[in-house]
Structure formats: structure tokens, C-alpha cells
Short mmCIF file of C-alpha atoms and ligand atoms in Angstrom, two decimals:
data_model
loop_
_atom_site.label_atom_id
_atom_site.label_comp_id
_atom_site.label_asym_id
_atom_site.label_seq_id
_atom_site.Cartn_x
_atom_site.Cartn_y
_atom_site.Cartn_z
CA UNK A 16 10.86 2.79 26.19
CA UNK A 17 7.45 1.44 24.77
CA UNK A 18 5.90 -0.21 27.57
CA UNK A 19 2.48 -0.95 25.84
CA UNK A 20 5.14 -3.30 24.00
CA UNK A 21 5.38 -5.33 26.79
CA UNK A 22 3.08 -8.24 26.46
CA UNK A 23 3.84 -11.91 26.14
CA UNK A 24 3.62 -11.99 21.99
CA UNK A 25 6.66 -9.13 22.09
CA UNK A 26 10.03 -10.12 22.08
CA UNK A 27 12.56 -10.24 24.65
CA UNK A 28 14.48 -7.02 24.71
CA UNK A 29 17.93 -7.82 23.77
CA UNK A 30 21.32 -5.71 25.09
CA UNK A 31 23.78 -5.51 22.09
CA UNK A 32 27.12 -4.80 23.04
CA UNK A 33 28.92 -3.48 20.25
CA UNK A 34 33.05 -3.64 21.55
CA UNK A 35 32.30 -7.39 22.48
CA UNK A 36 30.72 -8.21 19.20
CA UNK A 37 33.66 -5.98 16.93
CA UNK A 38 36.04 -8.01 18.88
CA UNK A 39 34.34 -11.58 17.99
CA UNK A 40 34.40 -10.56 14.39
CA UNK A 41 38.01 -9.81 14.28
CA UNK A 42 38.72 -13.03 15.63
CA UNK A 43 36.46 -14.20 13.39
CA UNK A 44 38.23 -13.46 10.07
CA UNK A 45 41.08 -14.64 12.03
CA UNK A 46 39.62 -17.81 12.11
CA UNK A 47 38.63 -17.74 8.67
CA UNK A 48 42.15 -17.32 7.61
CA UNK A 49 41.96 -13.81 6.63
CA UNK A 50 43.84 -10.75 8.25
CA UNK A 51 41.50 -8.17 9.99
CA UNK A 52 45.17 -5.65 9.75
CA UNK A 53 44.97 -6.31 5.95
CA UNK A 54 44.37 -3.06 3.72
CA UNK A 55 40.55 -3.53 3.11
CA UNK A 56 39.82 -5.38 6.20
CA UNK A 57 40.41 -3.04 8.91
CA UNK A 58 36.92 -1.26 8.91
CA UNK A 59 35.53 -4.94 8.58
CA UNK A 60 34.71 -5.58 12.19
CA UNK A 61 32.81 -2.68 13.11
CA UNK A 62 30.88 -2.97 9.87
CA UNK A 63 29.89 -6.45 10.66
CA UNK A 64 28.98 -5.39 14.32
CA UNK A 65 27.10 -2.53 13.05
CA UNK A 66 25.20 -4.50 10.26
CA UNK A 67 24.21 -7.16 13.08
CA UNK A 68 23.22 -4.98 15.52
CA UNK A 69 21.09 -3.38 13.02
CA UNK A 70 19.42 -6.17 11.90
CA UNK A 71 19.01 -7.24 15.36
CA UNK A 72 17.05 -4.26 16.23
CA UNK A 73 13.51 -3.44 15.40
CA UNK A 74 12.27 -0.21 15.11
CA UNK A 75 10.10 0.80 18.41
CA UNK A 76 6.46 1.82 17.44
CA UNK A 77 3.57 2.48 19.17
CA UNK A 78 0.98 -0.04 18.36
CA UNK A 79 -2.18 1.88 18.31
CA UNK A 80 -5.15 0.04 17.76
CA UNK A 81 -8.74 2.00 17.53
CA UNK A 82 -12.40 0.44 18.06
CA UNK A 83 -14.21 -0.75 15.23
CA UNK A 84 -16.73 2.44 15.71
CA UNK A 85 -18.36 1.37 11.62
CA UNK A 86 -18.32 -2.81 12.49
CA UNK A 87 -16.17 -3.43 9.72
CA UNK A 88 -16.41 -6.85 9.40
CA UNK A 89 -14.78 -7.90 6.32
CA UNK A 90 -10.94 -9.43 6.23
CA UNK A 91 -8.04 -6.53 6.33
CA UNK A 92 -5.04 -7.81 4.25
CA UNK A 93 -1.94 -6.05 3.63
CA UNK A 94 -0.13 -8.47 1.10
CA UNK A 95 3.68 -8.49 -0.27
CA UNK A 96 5.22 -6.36 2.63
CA UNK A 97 8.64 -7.01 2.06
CA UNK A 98 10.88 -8.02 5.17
CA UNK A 99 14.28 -9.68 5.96
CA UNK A 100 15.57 -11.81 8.97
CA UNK A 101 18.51 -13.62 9.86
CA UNK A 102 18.34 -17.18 10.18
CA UNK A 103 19.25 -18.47 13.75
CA UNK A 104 21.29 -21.48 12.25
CA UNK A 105 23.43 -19.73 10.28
CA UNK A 106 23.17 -16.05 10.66
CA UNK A 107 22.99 -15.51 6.34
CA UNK A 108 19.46 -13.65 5.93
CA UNK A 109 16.12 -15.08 4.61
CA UNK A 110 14.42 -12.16 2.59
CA UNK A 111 11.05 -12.25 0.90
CA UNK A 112 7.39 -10.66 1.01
CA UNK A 113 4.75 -11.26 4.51
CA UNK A 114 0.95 -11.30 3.38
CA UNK A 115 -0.78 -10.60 6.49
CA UNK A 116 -4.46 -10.13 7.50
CA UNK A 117 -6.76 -10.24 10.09
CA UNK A 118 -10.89 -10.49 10.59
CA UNK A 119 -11.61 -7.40 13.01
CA UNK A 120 -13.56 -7.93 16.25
CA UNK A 121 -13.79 -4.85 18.32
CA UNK A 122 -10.41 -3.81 17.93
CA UNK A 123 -8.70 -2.47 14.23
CA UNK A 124 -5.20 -1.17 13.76
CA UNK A 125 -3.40 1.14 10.90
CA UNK A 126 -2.52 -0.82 7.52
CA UNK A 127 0.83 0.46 7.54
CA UNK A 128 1.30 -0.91 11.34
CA UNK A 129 1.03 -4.70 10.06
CA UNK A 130 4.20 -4.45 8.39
CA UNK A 131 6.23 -2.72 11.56
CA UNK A 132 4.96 -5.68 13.47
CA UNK A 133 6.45 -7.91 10.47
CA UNK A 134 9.61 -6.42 11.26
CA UNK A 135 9.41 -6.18 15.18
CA UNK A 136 9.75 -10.04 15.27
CA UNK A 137 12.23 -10.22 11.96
CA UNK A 138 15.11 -7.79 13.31
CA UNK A 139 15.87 -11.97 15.26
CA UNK A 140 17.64 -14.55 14.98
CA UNK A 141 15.23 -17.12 13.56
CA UNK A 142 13.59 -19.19 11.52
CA UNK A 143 10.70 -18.81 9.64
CA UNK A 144 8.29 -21.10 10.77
CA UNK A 145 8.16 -19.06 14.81
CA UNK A 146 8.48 -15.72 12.70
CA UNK A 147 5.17 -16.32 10.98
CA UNK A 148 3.42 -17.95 14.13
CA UNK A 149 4.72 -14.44 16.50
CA UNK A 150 3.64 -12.30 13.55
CA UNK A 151 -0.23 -14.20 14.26
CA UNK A 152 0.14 -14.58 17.91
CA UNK A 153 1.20 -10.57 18.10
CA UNK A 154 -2.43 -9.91 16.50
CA UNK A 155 -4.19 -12.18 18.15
CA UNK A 156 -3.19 -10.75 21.46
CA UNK A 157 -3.80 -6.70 20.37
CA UNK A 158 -6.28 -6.75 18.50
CA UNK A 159 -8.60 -10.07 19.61
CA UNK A 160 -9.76 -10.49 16.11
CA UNK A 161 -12.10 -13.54 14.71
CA UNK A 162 -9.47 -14.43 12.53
CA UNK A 163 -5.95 -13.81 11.53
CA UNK A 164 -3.87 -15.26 8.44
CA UNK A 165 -0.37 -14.51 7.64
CA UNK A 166 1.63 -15.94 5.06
CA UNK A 167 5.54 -15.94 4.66
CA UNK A 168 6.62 -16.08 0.99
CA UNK A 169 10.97 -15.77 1.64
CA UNK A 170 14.36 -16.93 -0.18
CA UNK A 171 16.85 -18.29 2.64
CA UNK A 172 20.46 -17.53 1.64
CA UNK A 173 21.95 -20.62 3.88
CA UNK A 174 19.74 -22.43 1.08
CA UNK A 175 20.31 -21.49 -2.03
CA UNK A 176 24.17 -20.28 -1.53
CA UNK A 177 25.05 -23.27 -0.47
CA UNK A 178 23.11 -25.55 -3.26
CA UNK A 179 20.94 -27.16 -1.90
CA UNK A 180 18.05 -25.82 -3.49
CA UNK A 181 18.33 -22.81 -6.54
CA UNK A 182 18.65 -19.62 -6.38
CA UNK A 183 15.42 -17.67 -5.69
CA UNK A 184 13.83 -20.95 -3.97
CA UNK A 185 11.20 -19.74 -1.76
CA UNK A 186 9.63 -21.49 1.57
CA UNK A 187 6.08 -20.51 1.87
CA UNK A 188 4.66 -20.73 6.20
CA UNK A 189 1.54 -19.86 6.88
CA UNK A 190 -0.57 -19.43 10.30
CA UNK A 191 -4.13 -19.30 10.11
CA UNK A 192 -6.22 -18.76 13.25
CA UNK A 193 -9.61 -18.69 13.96
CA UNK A 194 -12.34 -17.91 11.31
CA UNK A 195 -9.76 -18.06 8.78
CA UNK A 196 -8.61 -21.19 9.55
CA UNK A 197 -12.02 -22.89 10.43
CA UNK A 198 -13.88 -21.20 7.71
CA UNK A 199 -13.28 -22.14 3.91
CA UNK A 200 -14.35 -18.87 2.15
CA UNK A 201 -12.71 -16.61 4.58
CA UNK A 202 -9.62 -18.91 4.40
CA UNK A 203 -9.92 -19.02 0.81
CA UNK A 204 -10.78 -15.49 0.47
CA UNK A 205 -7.49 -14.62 2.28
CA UNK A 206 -5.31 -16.72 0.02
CA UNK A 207 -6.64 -15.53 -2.84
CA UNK A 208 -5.83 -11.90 -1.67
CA UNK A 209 -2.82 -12.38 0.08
CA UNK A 210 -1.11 -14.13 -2.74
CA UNK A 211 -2.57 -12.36 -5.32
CA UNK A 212 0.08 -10.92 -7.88
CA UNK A 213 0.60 -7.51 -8.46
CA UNK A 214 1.38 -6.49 -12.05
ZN1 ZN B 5 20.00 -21.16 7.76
#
């Protein structure tokens, strides 16, 4: 496919195999005392395979980066890209906004390609910690900036279904590299305009 993809920040490339993974739901809501033959249920399967795989799957895209021809050198922040993942420990969605920017070097990319690399590491299993730390490292690696900050702002599901904490709970992770980690107004500078509110 994408070869330029293939670099140590991507992820692994992972085979879905849809007839295995109908069959393991079935047996599933067999499990779960419910009756995948049951009026209702019989689509169920491949609707839960499908949904998975797509989840699973991020969109290919080419991740064109240009020189910095005008030495731009103030911070780049897209903020409140909405995303969704799956949580590796229980496969129920975490769902919120990334706020993601970076200090350019010689290297800049397209706004609207910060949030396609949001999702190439959220269509995962994971957990939202290595999501926001692959979403840094990925930038780090393609574009070689002085700095990169991206915070996670996201509502886990396995959380507040299950009562723990309330509904709409959110877990804030950040990763801040270089300048905007070692330097306080840049750092502060990207706070203030990644978690700006809108409206
Ligand atoms: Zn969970």
C-alpha cells in the first residue's frame, strides 16, 4: 500500500479476518446467554465483525510533509479534533477531542493531516496513555520538529458504564517533547491554545 508509512512510529499492519471474527461473536452471545438464531439477533455477528474491523482500521493517507520555504517558526496547533478508540482492556470505546501541535523545524505538514494521524494510531486496541505518546512520537519522526505537544481530552465507556466514575468523566494525557516541554512560554502557549474553548 503506503510504504512511506512504514517507519518505526507506524503501526503494525494488522490482517482482519472477518469469517473467524463473525464466528467468535456468535459464540459470543452464546456465551452471554443470548441466542444468535433469535429474531433480531441473526444479523448480530456480522455487524459486530464489521463494526470491529472498522474501527480497527485506519484510513491509509499519504503523509506529505513540505519544507518550511517562509521559516515559520511559531507553534502549529490544531485543537479539539475529535477521535475514538477502543480500549485494549475491554474493547468498549474511549471517545473525546486530541489537541495537537508541533514547533516546525525544516519540515511542516497540512493542518488537516494532524488529525488523520490522530486516527491512524486510534483505529487500535489501546489505551490512552501509548495513543497520545505514538500520536508525538509519529511527529517527531516526520517532521523533526523543535517541539511537539499533544493533548488527549476523552470519556472511556469501560469507566463511566460501569460506575466507577460519572458519566462524561474525562482522562486528560498529554506528551510534550522538546521546546514545548523544556520551555515554559511555548509549553504554556500550547496549553493555552490547545485547550482553549470554542464558543
Ligand atoms: Zn477499558
Amino acid at each position: 500500500m503506503n510504504l512511506t508509512l512504514a517507519t518505526s512510529a507506524d503501526p503494525d499492519l494488522r490482517t482482519i479476518d472477518r469469517p473467524a471474527a463473525r464466528r467468535a461473536c456468535a459464540d459470543l452471545l452464546r456465551a452471554l446467554g443470548a441466542d444468535p438464531d433469535a429474531p433480531g439477533l441473526t444479523d448480530t455477528p456480522r455487524r459486530m465483525a464489521e463494526a470491529y474491523a472498522e474501527m480497527l482500521t485506519p484510513l491509509p493517507f499519504e503523509p506529505t510533509t513540505f519544507p518550511n520555504a517562509d521559516g515559520y517558526d511559531e507553534l502549529v496547533v490544531a485543537g479539539s479534533i475529535p477521535f475514538h478508540s477502543l480500549c485494549e482492556h475491554h474493547l468498549l470505546p474511549f471517545h473525546g477531542v486530541a489537541h495537537v501541535g508541533y514547533l516546525p523545524g525544516n519540515r511542516i505538514i497540512g493542518l488537516s493531516k494532524l488529525g488523520r494521524v490522530v486516527e491512524l494510531f486510534a483505529r487500535d486496541l489501546q489505551v490512552q496513555e501509548r495513543l497520545t505518546q505514538q500520536i508525538a512520537d509519529w511527529l517527531d519522526e516526520h517532521l523533526a520538529p523543535r517541539g511537539v505537544g499533544v493533548v488527549l481530552e476523552a470519556e472511556h465507556l469501560c469507566m463511566s458504564l460501569r460506575g466507577v466514575q460519572k458519566i462524561g468523566a474525562r482522562t486528560v494525557t498529554s506528551a510534550l517533547h522538546g521546546l514545548v516541554r523544556e520551555d515554559s512560554r511555548t509549553r504554556q502557549e500550547f496549553l493555552d491554545l490547545a485547550t482553549r474553548r470554542i464558543g
